[in-house]
Amino acid sequence: MAEHPATVTGRPDRTGTPPRVRIDADTGTVVLNTPRTCYVLRVDRAAHTVLHVHWGAPLPLDDAALLPVWADHDDSFSGRLDGVEEYPVDGGRRFAAPALEVRFADGSSPLEPRVDHVTEAEPGHLVIALHDRTRPLAWELHYRVPPDGDVLERWTEFLHTGRPGDDPVLLIRYASAHWPLPQRPAGPRLSSVHGAWAAENRLRRTPLPVGETVLGSRRGHTGHDAAPWVALDDGSAGEESGEVWLAALAASGSWRITVQHTAAGRVGVIAGEGHEGTELSLAPGRRHTTAVTAALHTSGGFGEASRAFHTHLRGRVLPHPDELRPVLYNSWEATSFSVTEDNQLALARKAAELGVELFVVDDGWFGARDDDGAGLGDWTPHRQRFPRGLRPLADEVHRLGMGFGLWVEPEMANRDSELFRTRPDWVLHLPDRDATELRRQLVLDLSREEVADWVLDRLRDIVRENAVDFLKWDFNRSFTEAGARGRPDGRYPHVHHARAVHRVLDRLRAEFPHLRIESCAGGGGRIDAGMLARTDQVWPSDNTDAVDRLAVHHGFTQVCPPGVMTAWVTDSPNPLTGRTVPLRFRFHTAMAGVLGIGGDLARWTGTALEEAAEFVALYKDVRPVVQHGRLHRLLAPGEGPLTAVQYVDRAAERCVVLVWRPAAGFAACRTPPPPLRLHGLDPDARYRDEDTGAQWSGATLGAFGLPVPDLGAGDHASALVRLRRV
Ligand code: DGJ
């Protein structure tokens, strides 16, 4: 193995900027530089570990090399370095939550790390290699400092260093990373999202208790009840100011984020795939690479943390960040399972007249799918509903100038399906237990290679035979009866299943480069950077109520950009909540992301259709700013009478402001609301309201604010303002 370098090294690769990675061999100090932050760690060979020093505003290397490490005081009860290590293992004088816990063949667990080498494997990519002193396990800590932006990526690779025939090593906890935070006098406060089906992404900000706060999913998918990211601050950060640290894990199956606050005051985030029971068995010579966690520090508040993360996802994760997502129509709320060639054609014609660009046939087009009790697994067109197959419909949709999209739920089977009748053993089940049906369906075990291959074959057929441009990939239930004995790994296949989904998606995309994919899991049950790396947009919630959606969008955009957030305009009263909301408000809410229409157009009046066509045209005008611009959340839903967001394009040429007032109330209508102070505009430029012709300087819009347009009286008022640099 390469030796520890003897001098300060670092590869300058951006003119005039410090090298992204600098290593001071004398002190073992490593500085990772991003444009506005730095992350400092120290390799302590005497202590056989890697210690965290700083993560925040930039520091010179000379100073970084002298900075002390904040360890606990030394007594016989203290784990002195708890919360301080870059990758704490289970073993030795450590009592806090580990990032790595294993079991060797003899049943023992404790690890004794030794540091092998520290290298910059390629510009911006730091590798720290460690191994156990006596047992056959090595692990590498990977840090990637992308050329732009302040987001760091970390992951870990494990290698069984034994010989063929040796016993495997069981990885029990195998986190991607531990992100220790620097010491701050006040706080800390934790931000995360929580929710449920149809109520996803509720943002919560709470003081972080001492101890371990664990977020995660044991469901086999990312989950509705939490999302794999956390943000921390000292309790004083706001939307546009203050220090924030944000970490997000690219895990699409089960996952665990442990936010630790030690009694000594250390705060850190341990993020990784899996949970109890998802151990991985590592055979001699085999490697396991964890999912990536990406994290950042900013001094610009929660809004800047979100924008930096959006930029990171767009620049390094999304497959087609520069494309504009089309305006889509989806049939689910209009025709439910009762899709037919005729009713879809009728909807497609109306959708085309509105300016819709992509027509998506949702659930019900296949097998004997007359309701949710049958058909999943039988991916051939429903014989009675589509006697000529789907191709004539697809051709007509194309002739109307739209892309053709289809709903699929490839990881599932109904008992009432040819698939289940022929392959009952392919679903997650235990021989002597009832297989729990949820939504009357069972989960296919994609951790089995032949099952994943079969799924890929079916998807290939569906795309090829039906000239499909877009798939909505759904997933409508969590795993049960997955804990089989006798697996080589732990009881649960959750991590393998999620990785198989990734592989299938990767192969499908490679074979059909034109194909675009929407990730959905009963709404927002599988949204994470792992899925975003392989899909083009996501469906954040089955709740299409335009008022409820404001809160969903607020939580969603904490990490994910509006350009991947599908939102439909559906019927009023809303089928789920019964709330009656004017078309204008419904459009304004859906225009905050990737606009879709999901109402039953056959029942819309001529006036509504005309109005809708105007909104679609307006959306197409503002779409580049909404989908690719920078988002500022001006007023959060529920905190006052108004909710407002602002988008600015990267050149500060155009700006779009959306404002909603869900409930009027006397106080909300009596006095005009305060102006909306805008961000990110050029203070020296003038901006013209494209609809009223009014003009303001960027300085005025920032300092005084944009007067809120007259919203009139009554509930569910909303407005959209377009500003363009003069
Ligand atoms: C759940 C999705 O979130 C809905 O949009 C719809 O596709 C249904 N599944 C169809 O079963």
XYZ file of C-alpha atoms and ligand atoms in Angstrom:
737
model
C 0.000 0.000 0.000
C 1.213 3.530 -0.798
C 2.895 5.372 2.015
C 1.704 8.473 3.713
C 3.141 11.418 1.691
C 5.986 13.340 3.288
C 5.168 16.900 2.306
C 2.232 19.179 1.767
C 0.536 18.061 -1.396
C -2.445 19.154 -3.359
C -3.353 19.322 -6.996
C -4.285 22.784 -8.204
C -6.920 22.293 -10.844
C -8.818 25.547 -10.816
C -6.835 28.575 -11.814
C -6.420 30.974 -8.950
C -8.217 28.751 -6.454
C -6.593 26.634 -3.771
C -6.309 22.924 -4.485
C -9.447 21.072 -3.549
C -7.442 18.666 -1.397
C -4.375 19.660 0.611
C -2.488 17.175 2.730
C 0.086 18.245 5.316
C 2.075 15.129 5.993
C 3.884 16.518 9.008
C 0.738 16.954 11.035
C -1.483 14.551 9.091
C -3.871 17.435 8.479
C -6.050 17.330 5.387
C -8.000 20.359 4.165
C -10.823 19.928 1.660
C -11.534 23.258 0.011
C -14.757 24.235 -1.667
C -15.330 27.757 -2.984
C -16.905 28.983 0.250
C -16.119 26.369 2.862
C -13.465 24.029 4.070
C -13.498 20.692 5.821
C -10.498 19.811 7.937
C -9.529 16.425 9.309
C -6.415 14.995 10.852
C -4.937 11.546 10.513
C -3.702 10.621 13.971
C -1.413 7.679 13.451
C -0.638 7.364 17.139
C -4.317 7.061 17.971
C -4.898 4.960 14.814
C -7.765 7.051 13.663
C -8.911 10.040 11.644
C -10.167 13.008 13.634
C -12.434 15.842 12.645
C -11.149 19.387 13.071
C -13.356 21.915 11.280
C -16.223 22.282 8.808
C -17.265 25.780 7.939
C -15.808 28.987 6.540
C -12.399 28.602 4.810
C -9.160 28.440 6.832
C -5.512 28.588 5.739
C -3.745 25.237 5.851
C -1.094 26.595 8.211
C -3.729 27.414 10.791
C -5.688 24.239 10.144
C -2.586 22.201 10.947
C -2.384 23.814 14.390
C -6.015 23.632 15.381
C -6.819 21.425 18.344
C -9.234 18.540 18.113
C -12.114 18.918 20.498
C -11.993 15.772 22.590
C -13.870 14.975 25.774
C -11.958 15.091 29.066
C -10.081 12.044 30.052
C -11.510 9.757 32.729
C -12.190 6.075 32.993
C -15.762 6.469 31.807
C -15.296 8.712 28.819
C -15.019 7.736 25.199
C -12.661 10.646 24.687
C -13.055 10.745 20.945
C -16.769 9.996 20.794
C -18.269 12.241 18.164
C -14.856 13.447 17.000
C -13.797 10.672 14.631
C -14.442 10.819 10.926
C -15.545 7.195 10.857
C -16.069 5.723 14.328
C -15.968 1.944 14.508
C -17.289 -0.397 17.117
C -14.285 -1.276 19.220
C -11.839 0.091 21.764
C -12.632 3.083 23.907
C -15.704 4.159 21.978
C -19.184 4.339 23.433
C -21.097 6.499 20.974
C -22.954 5.187 17.930
C -20.538 3.597 15.447
C -20.502 4.055 11.707
C -19.057 0.556 11.311
C -19.984 -2.539 13.248
C -19.077 -6.039 12.071
C -19.095 -9.643 13.201
C -16.189 -11.925 12.382
C -16.475 -15.650 11.944
C -15.558 -16.325 15.566
C -18.525 -14.221 16.677
C -16.385 -11.310 17.817
C -17.051 -7.721 16.851
C -14.566 -5.174 18.136
C -12.374 -3.578 15.503
C -8.861 -2.241 15.925
C -8.263 0.221 13.110
C -4.884 1.036 11.621
C -4.345 3.791 9.089
C -2.628 2.670 5.895
C -2.435 5.639 3.604
C -3.922 8.985 2.727
C -3.930 9.897 -0.958
C -5.570 12.180 -3.435
C -6.533 9.442 -5.868
C -7.509 11.993 -8.512
C -8.085 15.716 -8.315
C -10.631 16.382 -5.621
C -10.876 12.737 -4.498
C -9.327 11.912 -1.137
C -8.955 8.329 -0.023
C -7.998 7.291 3.490
C -7.317 3.581 3.754
C -7.613 1.690 7.029
C -7.552 -1.940 8.031
C -8.125 -3.998 11.118
C -4.928 -4.860 12.985
C -5.508 -8.611 13.051
C -8.688 -9.439 11.118
C -9.274 -9.635 7.366
C -11.138 -6.385 6.827
C -9.989 -3.157 5.200
C -12.028 -0.037 4.572
C -11.451 3.134 2.625
C -12.999 6.475 3.445
C -13.731 8.362 0.236
C -14.223 12.120 0.080
C -15.010 13.845 -3.178
C -14.776 17.589 -3.516
C -16.588 18.426 -6.747
C -14.998 21.174 -8.867
C -17.872 23.561 -8.201
C -20.197 24.113 -5.305
C -19.808 23.499 -1.596
C -21.325 20.031 -1.457
C -18.920 17.277 -0.387
C -19.600 13.638 -1.162
C -18.542 10.781 1.052
C -18.797 7.028 0.895
C -16.924 4.004 2.252
C -15.633 0.844 0.605
C -15.082 -2.392 2.482
C -12.801 -5.190 1.378
C -12.508 -8.668 2.821
C -8.737 -9.132 2.731
C -8.741 -12.837 3.570
C -7.978 -15.762 1.287
C -10.415 -17.898 -0.685
C -12.025 -20.333 1.712
C -11.876 -17.957 4.667
C -15.116 -17.210 6.465
C -17.099 -14.170 5.425
C -17.254 -11.012 7.514
C -20.709 -9.780 8.410
C -21.185 -6.022 8.025
C -23.803 -5.071 10.601
C -23.676 -1.287 10.389
C -21.963 0.038 7.312
C -22.610 3.759 7.163
C -21.500 5.897 4.275
C -20.043 8.499 6.580
C -20.037 10.254 9.891
C -20.287 14.028 9.499
C -19.112 15.663 12.732
C -20.177 19.261 13.163
C -17.942 21.957 14.612
C -18.439 23.131 18.156
C -20.905 25.989 18.578
C -21.925 27.645 21.849
C -25.686 27.397 21.291
C -28.221 24.997 19.833
C -28.182 22.586 18.163
C -31.427 22.397 16.198
C -32.501 19.633 13.841
C -34.547 20.143 10.666
C -36.077 17.196 8.847
C -39.305 16.217 7.143
C -41.920 13.822 8.419
C -45.244 12.711 7.098
C -47.454 9.944 5.862
C -49.172 8.889 2.675
C -50.846 11.991 1.163
C -49.191 14.186 3.787
C -45.514 13.951 2.942
C -42.685 16.361 3.602
C -43.900 18.243 6.674
C -40.911 20.294 7.730
C -40.044 20.114 11.428
C -37.466 22.151 13.277
C -36.793 21.044 16.836
C -33.996 21.355 19.394
C -31.722 18.333 19.133
C -31.899 16.332 22.357
C -28.790 14.844 23.910
C -28.539 11.236 22.796
C -29.267 9.601 19.482
C -32.073 10.831 17.266
C -32.689 8.214 14.609
C -34.540 8.800 11.375
C -34.933 5.998 8.917
C -36.957 3.465 7.063
C -37.392 -0.230 7.771
C -39.832 -0.510 4.902
C -37.694 -1.537 1.952
C -38.242 1.854 0.334
C -37.289 5.376 1.286
C -40.638 5.967 3.001
C -43.320 8.629 3.401
C -42.685 9.159 7.071
C -39.181 10.577 6.800
C -36.776 11.540 4.028
C -33.077 10.656 4.103
C -31.688 14.076 4.893
C -31.188 16.278 7.925
C -30.130 19.872 8.453
C -28.570 21.248 11.604
C -28.026 24.754 12.846
C -27.356 26.446 16.160
C -30.965 27.494 16.556
C -30.524 30.928 15.025
C -30.443 30.261 11.270
C -33.237 31.611 9.118
C -34.249 31.161 5.517
C -31.640 33.589 4.201
C -29.022 33.803 6.941
C -27.116 31.742 9.459
C -24.931 28.672 9.477
C -26.574 25.469 8.298
C -25.148 21.994 7.770
C -27.171 19.694 5.549
C -26.536 16.017 4.780
C -28.521 13.774 2.422
C -28.145 10.075 1.770
C -28.662 8.481 -1.654
C -30.470 5.399 -0.341
C -33.678 4.105 -1.910
C -34.315 1.116 0.325
C -34.058 0.965 4.078
C -31.802 3.523 5.678
C -30.803 5.057 8.957
C -29.567 8.514 9.833
C -28.408 8.824 13.416
C -28.005 12.375 14.603
C -25.873 12.171 17.669
C -25.546 14.776 20.378
C -23.130 13.563 23.006
C -23.293 14.665 26.605
C -19.973 16.387 25.984
C -21.684 18.496 23.336
C -20.466 16.886 20.126
C -22.950 16.763 17.272
C -22.620 14.524 14.239
C -24.623 12.783 11.565
C -24.092 9.102 10.738
C -25.867 8.160 7.535
C -26.073 4.819 5.830
C -28.203 2.183 4.158
C -29.858 -0.573 6.133
C -31.211 -1.130 9.619
C -31.232 -3.985 12.108
C -31.445 -7.219 10.117
C -29.976 -5.975 6.836
C -26.458 -7.215 7.537
C -24.295 -7.827 4.504
C -22.041 -10.832 4.205
C -18.669 -10.008 2.694
C -16.842 -12.995 1.218
C -13.029 -13.121 0.869
C -11.860 -10.846 -1.901
C -15.247 -9.121 -2.179
C -15.900 -5.398 -1.862
C -18.943 -3.486 -0.764
C -19.318 0.176 -1.623
C -21.813 2.160 0.408
C -24.298 4.677 -0.907
C -23.054 8.238 -1.181
C -23.934 10.910 1.348
C -23.588 14.471 0.194
C -23.336 17.314 2.658
C -22.637 20.995 2.835
C -22.079 23.916 5.127
C -23.397 27.362 4.318
C -23.609 30.662 6.103
C -26.583 31.665 3.955
C -29.390 29.991 5.898
C -31.768 27.189 4.991
C -32.623 28.774 1.655
C -29.003 28.849 0.541
C -28.519 25.278 1.800
C -31.431 24.221 -0.418
C -30.191 26.174 -3.426
C -26.689 24.744 -3.064
C -28.159 21.265 -2.855
C -30.423 21.858 -5.862
C -27.366 22.978 -7.832
C -25.494 19.891 -6.697
C -28.325 17.567 -7.726
C -28.652 19.321 -11.058
C -24.921 19.350 -11.688
C -23.918 15.932 -10.452
C -26.936 13.700 -9.943
C -29.852 14.282 -12.327
C -29.446 12.525 -15.673
C -30.766 15.363 -17.874
C -30.535 18.545 -15.846
C -30.615 20.886 -18.818
C -33.816 19.557 -20.341
C -37.116 21.210 -19.625
C -39.659 18.770 -18.294
C -42.782 18.639 -20.449
C -46.277 19.627 -19.347
C -47.956 16.291 -18.797
C -51.438 14.914 -18.525
C -52.045 11.915 -16.225
C -55.257 9.900 -16.322
C -55.334 8.571 -12.734
C -57.778 10.959 -11.098
C -59.948 11.113 -14.233
C -60.437 7.465 -15.114
C -58.893 5.533 -12.208
C -58.582 1.818 -13.136
C -61.198 2.176 -15.884
C -58.894 3.276 -18.665
C -60.040 2.329 -22.175
C -58.752 3.157 -25.601
C -61.756 5.449 -26.143
C -61.652 7.403 -22.912
C -57.894 7.853 -23.134
C -58.169 9.045 -26.722
C -60.835 11.553 -25.732
C -58.668 12.843 -22.889
C -55.603 12.937 -25.127
C -57.372 15.101 -27.705
C -58.481 17.580 -25.065
C -55.049 17.566 -23.443
C -53.369 18.284 -26.773
C -55.650 21.279 -27.275
C -54.519 22.657 -23.924
C -50.875 22.492 -24.993
C -50.000 19.355 -23.020
C -46.760 17.754 -24.265
C -46.822 14.299 -22.664
C -49.853 12.057 -22.195
C -49.547 9.425 -19.472
C -51.936 6.481 -19.133
C -51.923 5.580 -15.454
C -52.911 2.319 -13.721
C -55.387 -0.136 -15.302
C -54.103 -0.698 -18.849
C -52.722 -4.237 -18.369
C -53.607 -7.814 -17.444
C -56.991 -8.262 -15.793
C -56.591 -5.010 -13.910
C -60.187 -4.021 -13.191
C -59.361 -2.873 -9.684
C -56.381 -3.106 -7.339
C -56.958 -6.835 -6.750
C -55.663 -8.227 -10.039
C -53.188 -7.897 -12.837
C -49.955 -6.652 -11.285
C -47.229 -8.713 -12.889
C -49.076 -9.277 -16.185
C -47.661 -6.503 -18.319
C -49.634 -7.026 -21.499
C -52.511 -4.744 -22.533
C -55.910 -5.453 -20.985
C -57.752 -7.500 -23.627
C -61.199 -5.960 -23.248
C -60.106 -2.359 -22.719
C -57.404 -2.317 -25.364
C -58.445 -5.049 -27.798
C -56.060 -3.655 -30.411
C -53.269 -3.324 -27.854
C -51.829 0.036 -26.838
C -50.045 0.846 -30.048
C -52.972 2.573 -31.791
C -53.401 4.844 -28.754
C -49.672 5.543 -28.585
C -49.604 6.341 -32.306
C -52.521 8.729 -32.001
C -50.961 10.445 -28.977
C -47.797 10.888 -31.023
C -49.799 12.160 -33.970
C -51.339 14.744 -31.651
C -47.809 15.946 -30.973
C -47.409 14.545 -27.463
C -45.074 12.004 -25.924
C -46.655 8.738 -24.771
C -46.261 7.660 -21.161
C -47.327 4.556 -19.243
C -47.714 3.710 -15.579
C -45.953 0.594 -14.304
C -45.434 -0.982 -10.915
C -42.752 -3.508 -11.813
C -41.799 -4.696 -8.324
C -45.249 -6.072 -7.483
C -47.640 -8.941 -8.113
C -51.280 -9.518 -7.297
C -52.215 -12.992 -6.156
C -54.731 -12.806 -8.963
C -52.189 -12.680 -11.782
C -50.627 -15.129 -14.191
C -47.269 -14.179 -12.732
C -48.223 -15.211 -9.206
C -49.919 -18.368 -10.423
C -46.745 -19.455 -12.196
C -44.128 -17.960 -9.832
C -45.642 -17.849 -6.326
C -42.158 -18.223 -4.855
C -40.979 -14.919 -6.351
C -42.786 -12.744 -3.814
C -41.388 -11.883 -0.404
C -42.847 -14.519 1.869
C -42.057 -17.077 4.540
C -43.183 -20.662 3.983
C -45.076 -20.972 7.252
C -46.500 -17.457 7.477
C -49.318 -15.609 5.799
C -47.996 -13.204 3.205
C -49.577 -9.904 4.232
C -51.350 -8.219 1.375
C -51.288 -4.446 1.361
C -53.356 -2.761 -1.319
C -54.094 -6.398 -2.225
C -50.594 -6.894 -3.611
C -47.308 -8.609 -2.783
C -43.714 -7.526 -3.352
C -41.460 -9.321 -5.804
C -38.077 -10.141 -4.321
C -35.744 -8.271 -6.637
C -32.764 -9.294 -4.559
C -33.066 -12.524 -6.569
C -31.268 -12.013 -9.829
C -33.720 -13.963 -11.955
C -36.596 -11.847 -10.652
C -34.792 -8.586 -11.389
C -33.887 -9.903 -14.860
C -37.519 -10.803 -15.494
C -38.603 -7.302 -14.459
C -36.086 -5.764 -16.843
C -37.290 -8.008 -19.680
C -40.912 -6.991 -19.104
C -40.040 -3.291 -19.004
C -38.062 -3.673 -22.196
C -41.093 -5.262 -23.891
C -43.448 -2.571 -22.607
C -41.260 0.272 -23.842
C -40.474 -1.305 -27.192
C -43.894 -2.672 -28.096
C -45.824 0.439 -27.136
C -43.489 3.186 -28.352
C -43.232 4.491 -24.806
C -41.418 7.775 -24.158
C -42.056 8.017 -20.424
C -42.642 5.576 -17.580
C -44.244 6.441 -14.286
C -42.601 3.828 -12.030
C -44.838 3.303 -9.026
C -44.393 1.280 -5.814
C -47.434 1.041 -3.584
C -46.643 -0.909 -0.465
C -43.940 -1.497 2.112
C -42.236 -4.862 2.626
C -43.574 -7.517 4.990
C -42.545 -11.147 5.599
C -39.155 -10.285 4.161
C -37.113 -11.612 7.047
C -36.248 -15.053 5.771
C -33.751 -17.320 7.476
C -31.024 -18.894 5.465
C -30.048 -15.889 3.411
C -26.291 -15.578 3.190
C -26.685 -11.994 4.439
C -28.908 -10.695 7.186
C -32.553 -11.618 7.339
C -33.778 -8.725 5.233
C -33.156 -8.218 1.506
C -34.056 -4.519 1.648
C -30.693 -3.101 0.613
C -30.187 -5.658 -2.166
C -33.697 -5.042 -3.475
C -33.185 -1.277 -3.675
C -29.868 -1.753 -5.414
C -31.497 -4.123 -7.896
C -34.072 -1.428 -8.662
C -31.191 0.950 -9.355
C -29.547 -1.592 -11.641
C -32.749 -2.235 -13.581
C -33.271 1.506 -14.012
C -29.666 1.968 -15.134
C -29.924 -0.761 -17.732
C -33.278 0.386 -18.991
C -32.030 3.923 -19.451
C -28.906 2.716 -21.185
C -30.957 0.645 -23.626
C -33.558 3.372 -24.233
C -31.745 6.697 -24.061
C -34.885 8.567 -25.113
C -36.893 7.174 -22.185
C -37.742 9.532 -19.320
C -38.899 8.180 -15.965
C -40.938 9.491 -13.053
C -40.386 7.910 -9.655
C -43.488 7.444 -7.547
C -44.251 5.317 -4.510
C -47.874 5.904 -3.600
C -46.945 9.569 -3.900
C -43.664 10.506 -2.235
C -42.594 7.174 -0.750
C -39.315 6.848 -2.629
C -37.618 10.184 -3.139
C -33.880 10.281 -2.604
C -30.714 11.058 -4.512
C -30.341 7.390 -5.496
C -33.625 7.544 -7.399
C -32.974 11.063 -8.652
C -29.764 9.807 -10.279
C -31.888 7.477 -12.391
C -35.163 9.269 -12.938
C -36.155 12.626 -14.353
C -38.890 13.736 -12.012
C -40.744 12.517 -8.946
C -44.343 12.486 -7.767
C -44.232 14.034 -4.291
C -47.718 13.163 -3.033
C -51.047 11.601 -3.957
C -52.588 14.602 -2.289
C -53.350 16.990 -5.150
C -55.264 19.483 -3.014
C -53.718 22.804 -4.057
C -53.632 24.135 -0.494
C -52.197 21.010 1.120
C -49.624 20.870 -1.642
C -48.075 24.180 -0.531
C -46.760 22.466 2.607
C -45.678 19.369 0.658
C -43.749 21.572 -1.776
C -42.187 23.562 1.047
C -40.736 20.402 2.597
C -39.864 18.854 -0.749
C -37.779 21.797 -1.940
C -35.628 21.806 1.187
C -33.442 19.341 -0.704
C -34.990 18.595 -4.106
C -35.248 21.195 -6.870
C -38.614 22.366 -8.266
C -37.524 21.083 -11.688
C -38.146 17.475 -10.605
C -41.346 18.080 -8.620
C -44.402 16.955 -10.578
C -47.637 18.708 -9.585
C -51.031 18.243 -11.210
C -54.037 20.469 -11.527
C -56.945 18.208 -10.637
C -60.692 18.570 -10.263
C -62.483 20.695 -7.731
C -63.796 19.727 -5.202
C -60.601 17.763 -4.729
C -61.367 14.005 -4.791
C -59.268 13.378 -1.668
C -60.015 16.376 0.547
C -63.311 17.653 -0.860
C -61.934 21.213 -0.894
C -63.187 23.556 -3.593
C -60.410 25.720 -5.000
C -60.523 27.968 -8.077
C -58.684 26.832 -11.202
C -56.316 29.792 -10.985
C -55.077 28.814 -7.509
C -54.795 25.181 -8.567
C -52.706 26.160 -11.565
C -50.506 28.486 -9.547
C -49.730 25.679 -7.089
C -48.936 23.176 -9.837
C -46.871 25.754 -11.746
C -44.469 25.887 -8.786
C -42.856 22.696 -10.097
C -43.294 20.511 -13.177
C -46.813 21.295 -14.333
C -49.197 18.449 -14.989
C -52.932 18.162 -15.404
C -54.773 15.316 -13.761
C -58.426 16.369 -13.863
C -61.209 14.769 -15.853
C -61.042 17.081 -18.872
C -64.219 15.518 -20.245
C -66.077 17.284 -17.444
C -64.313 20.652 -17.605
C -66.408 23.498 -19.022
C -65.393 25.340 -22.166
C -64.394 28.332 -20.043
C -62.260 26.176 -17.775
C -60.549 24.603 -20.785
C -59.842 28.034 -22.274
C -58.448 29.289 -18.975
C -56.373 26.126 -18.635
C -54.866 26.597 -22.094
C -53.836 30.128 -21.093
C -52.202 28.860 -17.908
C -50.344 26.148 -19.821
C -49.013 28.796 -22.231
C -48.035 31.009 -19.303
C -46.290 28.096 -17.636
C -44.297 27.376 -20.773
C -43.143 30.971 -20.684
C -41.969 30.867 -17.055
C -40.904 27.210 -17.081
C -37.173 27.780 -17.681
C -37.049 30.036 -14.627
C -39.146 27.727 -12.440
C -37.458 24.481 -13.459
C -33.863 25.673 -13.803
C -33.694 28.843 -11.733
C -32.781 29.442 -8.109
C -35.575 29.125 -5.584
C -36.174 31.519 -2.706
C -38.919 30.520 -0.292
C -40.188 33.952 0.701
C -43.068 33.058 3.010
C -43.549 29.565 4.401
C -47.004 27.980 4.345
C -48.887 28.140 7.612
C -46.744 30.862 9.165
C -48.967 33.757 8.105
C -51.820 34.469 5.720
C -49.573 34.337 2.641
C -47.266 31.756 1.143
C -44.789 32.985 -1.495
C -41.867 31.660 -3.526
C -39.508 33.344 -5.952
C -37.446 31.866 -8.799
C -34.573 33.715 -10.477
C -32.739 32.496 -13.520
C -28.986 32.099 -13.225
C -28.248 35.319 -15.123
C -30.716 37.324 -12.993
C -32.542 38.275 -16.200
C -35.918 36.890 -15.238
C -37.746 36.379 -12.005
C -41.055 34.695 -11.226
C -42.961 35.189 -7.993
C -45.893 33.048 -6.911
C -48.032 34.097 -3.995
C -50.993 32.334 -2.436
C -53.497 33.312 0.241
C -55.375 30.094 1.069
C -57.771 31.664 3.564
C -58.974 35.241 3.460
C -60.115 36.191 6.974
C -60.766 39.803 7.877
C -57.239 40.557 9.060
C -55.664 39.124 5.925
C -57.843 41.239 3.608
C -58.066 44.462 5.592
C -54.554 45.788 5.140
C -52.236 45.165 2.216
C -49.579 42.605 3.109
C -45.986 43.800 3.464
C -43.996 43.869 0.215
C -42.094 40.709 -0.704
C -38.358 41.376 -0.465
C -36.803 39.602 -3.413
C -33.383 37.991 -3.617
C -30.726 37.306 -6.202
C -31.556 40.211 -8.531
C -29.002 42.624 -9.956
C -29.342 45.729 -7.744
C -28.175 47.962 -10.580
C -30.633 46.616 -13.125
C -34.269 47.589 -13.648
C -36.942 44.947 -13.836
C -40.275 45.309 -15.605
C -43.444 43.517 -14.601
C -44.288 41.750 -17.846
C -48.010 41.929 -17.180
C -48.523 45.408 -15.691
C -45.503 47.227 -17.159
C -44.486 48.540 -13.697
C -40.733 48.899 -13.238
C -38.448 48.709 -10.215
C -34.730 48.510 -9.693
C -33.248 45.285 -8.392
C -32.062 47.302 -5.387
C -35.618 48.407 -4.587
C -36.986 44.902 -5.013
C -34.404 43.660 -2.533
C -34.511 46.494 -0.019
C -38.144 47.604 -0.092
C -39.713 44.625 -1.818
C -42.251 43.832 -4.486
C -45.721 45.137 -3.638
C -48.012 42.117 -3.354
C -50.509 42.195 -6.224
C -54.093 42.906 -5.222
C -55.454 39.496 -4.263
C -59.004 40.756 -3.785
C -61.305 39.313 -1.161
C -62.159 35.691 -0.538
C -60.340 32.449 0.122
C -57.908 30.819 -2.291
C -56.502 33.950 -3.855
C -53.222 33.740 -5.739
C -51.032 35.614 -8.197
C -48.043 35.115 -10.434
C -45.664 37.976 -11.196
C -43.139 37.865 -14.041
C -40.252 40.299 -13.904
C -37.761 40.773 -16.720
C -34.587 42.837 -16.751
C -35.137 45.920 -18.893
C -50.293 5.593 -6.570
C -49.820 6.805 -7.311
O -49.200 7.709 -6.452
C -50.997 7.411 -8.052
O -50.608 8.592 -8.677
C -51.513 6.411 -9.033
O -50.544 6.160 -10.005
C -51.904 5.123 -8.320
N -50.838 4.628 -7.485
C -52.301 4.071 -9.305
O -52.536 2.863 -8.724
